[in-house]
C-alpha cells in the first residue's frame, strides 16, 4: 500500500455512513457475521454494541475477528481486514 492509498483508505473509513460487517468466532467455534456501526478514529475502527450483547462475551473468550466496510451499490469499493478485538466499555455512552 502506498501512502496515497492509505490516505484514500482513511478518507473512505471516515466518510462512509454504512454499517460494517463484523465477523467473530461463536462459542461453538463457528464463524458468525453481524452488522455493527463504527467510527474510525486515530487509526482504529471502534464498533458499537450493547454491553450485554452476546458478541461481547464471545469476544472476551476469543478476540480474533474480521470486518468489511463496503457498500452494496456501484461503484463497488470498500475495506476489509482482520485483527484482535479489544473491548473498551469506557468509550461507549452509559
PDB file of C-alpha atoms in Angstrom:
ATOM      1  CA  UNK A   1       0.000   0.000   0.000  1.00  0.00           C
ATOM      2  CA  UNK A   2       1.365   3.408  -0.923  1.00  0.00           C
ATOM      3  CA  UNK A   3       0.930   6.497   1.276  1.00  0.00           C
ATOM      4  CA  UNK A   4      -1.613   7.782  -1.253  1.00  0.00           C
ATOM      5  CA  UNK A   5      -3.632   4.555  -0.926  1.00  0.00           C
ATOM      6  CA  UNK A   6      -3.521   4.847   2.876  1.00  0.00           C
ATOM      7  CA  UNK A   7      -4.943   8.372   2.659  1.00  0.00           C
ATOM      8  CA  UNK A   8      -7.768   7.186   0.416  1.00  0.00           C
ATOM      9  CA  UNK A   9      -8.481   4.299   2.781  1.00  0.00           C
ATOM     10  CA  UNK A  10      -8.668   6.588   5.815  1.00  0.00           C
ATOM     11  CA  UNK A  11     -10.856   9.088   3.965  1.00  0.00           C
ATOM     12  CA  UNK A  12     -13.230   6.289   2.935  1.00  0.00           C
ATOM     13  CA  UNK A  13     -13.488   4.994   6.518  1.00  0.00           C
ATOM     14  CA  UNK A  14     -14.091   8.495   7.935  1.00  0.00           C
ATOM     15  CA  UNK A  15     -16.749   9.404   5.364  1.00  0.00           C
ATOM     16  CA  UNK A  16     -18.661   6.151   4.869  1.00  0.00           C
ATOM     17  CA  UNK A  17     -22.081   6.137   6.539  1.00  0.00           C
ATOM     18  CA  UNK A  18     -22.780   2.431   6.360  1.00  0.00           C
ATOM     19  CA  UNK A  19     -22.515  -0.304   8.971  1.00  0.00           C
ATOM     20  CA  UNK A  20     -19.597  -2.713   8.881  1.00  0.00           C
ATOM     21  CA  UNK A  21     -19.895  -6.461   8.594  1.00  0.00           C
ATOM     22  CA  UNK A  22     -18.117  -7.831  11.656  1.00  0.00           C
ATOM     23  CA  UNK A  23     -17.047 -11.490  11.830  1.00  0.00           C
ATOM     24  CA  UNK A  24     -16.207 -13.320  15.042  1.00  0.00           C
ATOM     25  CA  UNK A  25     -15.950 -16.832  16.458  1.00  0.00           C
ATOM     26  CA  UNK A  26     -19.035 -18.178  18.246  1.00  0.00           C
ATOM     27  CA  UNK A  27     -18.900 -20.380  21.328  1.00  0.00           C
ATOM     28  CA  UNK A  28     -19.403 -23.412  19.081  1.00  0.00           C
ATOM     29  CA  UNK A  29     -16.295 -22.468  17.101  1.00  0.00           C
ATOM     30  CA  UNK A  30     -18.328 -21.498  14.037  1.00  0.00           C
ATOM     31  CA  UNK A  31     -17.776 -18.129  12.368  1.00  0.00           C
ATOM     32  CA  UNK A  32     -20.615 -15.604  12.686  1.00  0.00           C
ATOM     33  CA  UNK A  33     -21.150 -12.266  10.957  1.00  0.00           C
ATOM     34  CA  UNK A  34     -23.216  -9.314  12.160  1.00  0.00           C
ATOM     35  CA  UNK A  35     -23.608  -5.706  11.111  1.00  0.00           C
ATOM     36  CA  UNK A  36     -22.288  -3.073  13.528  1.00  0.00           C
ATOM     37  CA  UNK A  37     -21.965   0.694  13.365  1.00  0.00           C
ATOM     38  CA  UNK A  38     -18.441   2.012  13.691  1.00  0.00           C
ATOM     39  CA  UNK A  39     -16.328   5.150  13.791  1.00  0.00           C
ATOM     40  CA  UNK A  40     -12.788   5.477  12.532  1.00  0.00           C
ATOM     41  CA  UNK A  41     -10.551   7.434  14.925  1.00  0.00           C
ATOM     42  CA  UNK A  42      -6.804   7.590  15.447  1.00  0.00           C
ATOM     43  CA  UNK A  43      -6.093   4.767  13.009  1.00  0.00           C
ATOM     44  CA  UNK A  44      -8.557   2.346  14.643  1.00  0.00           C
ATOM     45  CA  UNK A  45     -12.069   1.107  13.982  1.00  0.00           C
ATOM     46  CA  UNK A  46     -14.360   1.389  17.011  1.00  0.00           C
ATOM     47  CA  UNK A  47     -17.502  -0.741  16.798  1.00  0.00           C
ATOM     48  CA  UNK A  48     -20.655  -0.149  18.817  1.00  0.00           C
ATOM     49  CA  UNK A  49     -22.766  -2.764  20.571  1.00  0.00           C
ATOM     50  CA  UNK A  50     -24.710  -3.162  23.806  1.00  0.00           C
ATOM     51  CA  UNK A  51     -22.710  -4.142  26.915  1.00  0.00           C
ATOM     52  CA  UNK A  52     -24.906  -7.208  27.435  1.00  0.00           C
ATOM     53  CA  UNK A  53     -24.847  -8.370  23.788  1.00  0.00           C
ATOM     54  CA  UNK A  54     -23.733 -11.972  23.246  1.00  0.00           C
ATOM     55  CA  UNK A  55     -20.951 -10.788  20.942  1.00  0.00           C
ATOM     56  CA  UNK A  56     -19.232  -9.175  23.955  1.00  0.00           C
ATOM     57  CA  UNK A  57     -18.965 -12.498  25.802  1.00  0.00           C
ATOM     58  CA  UNK A  58     -17.761 -14.228  22.640  1.00  0.00           C
ATOM     59  CA  UNK A  59     -15.053 -11.607  22.023  1.00  0.00           C
ATOM     60  CA  UNK A  60     -13.911 -11.841  25.644  1.00  0.00           C
ATOM     61  CA  UNK A  61     -13.348 -15.558  25.083  1.00  0.00           C
ATOM     62  CA  UNK A  62     -11.950 -15.326  21.524  1.00  0.00           C
ATOM     63  CA  UNK A  63     -10.852 -11.880  20.304  1.00  0.00           C
ATOM     64  CA  UNK A  64      -9.972 -12.888  16.722  1.00  0.00           C
ATOM     65  CA  UNK A  65     -12.249 -11.083  14.306  1.00  0.00           C
ATOM     66  CA  UNK A  66     -12.655  -9.797  10.778  1.00  0.00           C
ATOM     67  CA  UNK A  67     -14.509  -6.902   9.200  1.00  0.00           C
ATOM     68  CA  UNK A  68     -15.665  -5.405   5.940  1.00  0.00           C
ATOM     69  CA  UNK A  69     -16.861  -1.869   5.290  1.00  0.00           C
ATOM     70  CA  UNK A  70     -18.327  -1.848   1.783  1.00  0.00           C
ATOM     71  CA  UNK A  71     -21.460  -0.585   0.115  1.00  0.00           C
ATOM     72  CA  UNK A  72     -23.902  -2.676  -1.875  1.00  0.00           C
ATOM     73  CA  UNK A  73     -24.112  -0.421  -4.950  1.00  0.00           C
ATOM     74  CA  UNK A  74     -21.745   0.568  -7.732  1.00  0.00           C
ATOM     75  CA  UNK A  75     -19.101   1.815  -7.739  1.00  0.00           C
ATOM     76  CA  UNK A  76     -18.080  -1.073  -5.513  1.00  0.00           C
ATOM     77  CA  UNK A  77     -15.317  -0.202  -3.107  1.00  0.00           C
ATOM     78  CA  UNK A  78     -14.526  -0.969   0.475  1.00  0.00           C
ATOM     79  CA  UNK A  79     -12.081  -2.094   3.098  1.00  0.00           C
ATOM     80  CA  UNK A  80     -11.704  -5.478   4.748  1.00  0.00           C
ATOM     81  CA  UNK A  81      -9.314  -6.875   7.278  1.00  0.00           C
ATOM     82  CA  UNK A  82      -8.781  -8.987  10.345  1.00  0.00           C
ATOM     83  CA  UNK A  83      -7.406  -8.489  13.803  1.00  0.00           C
ATOM     84  CA  UNK A  84      -7.949  -8.933  17.525  1.00  0.00           C
ATOM     85  CA  UNK A  85     -10.779  -7.087  19.256  1.00  0.00           C
ATOM     86  CA  UNK A  86     -10.157  -5.104  22.418  1.00  0.00           C
ATOM     87  CA  UNK A  87     -13.249  -4.312  24.479  1.00  0.00           C
ATOM     88  CA  UNK A  88     -13.466  -0.771  25.827  1.00  0.00           C
ATOM     89  CA  UNK A  89     -16.648  -0.100  27.838  1.00  0.00           C
ATOM     90  CA  UNK A  90     -15.450   3.372  28.824  1.00  0.00           C
ATOM     91  CA  UNK A  91     -15.595   4.528  25.165  1.00  0.00           C
ATOM     92  CA  UNK A  92     -19.328   3.862  24.979  1.00  0.00           C
ATOM     93  CA  UNK A  93     -22.078   6.003  26.392  1.00  0.00           C
ATOM     94  CA  UNK A  94     -23.929   4.994  29.529  1.00  0.00           C
TER      95      UNK A  94
END
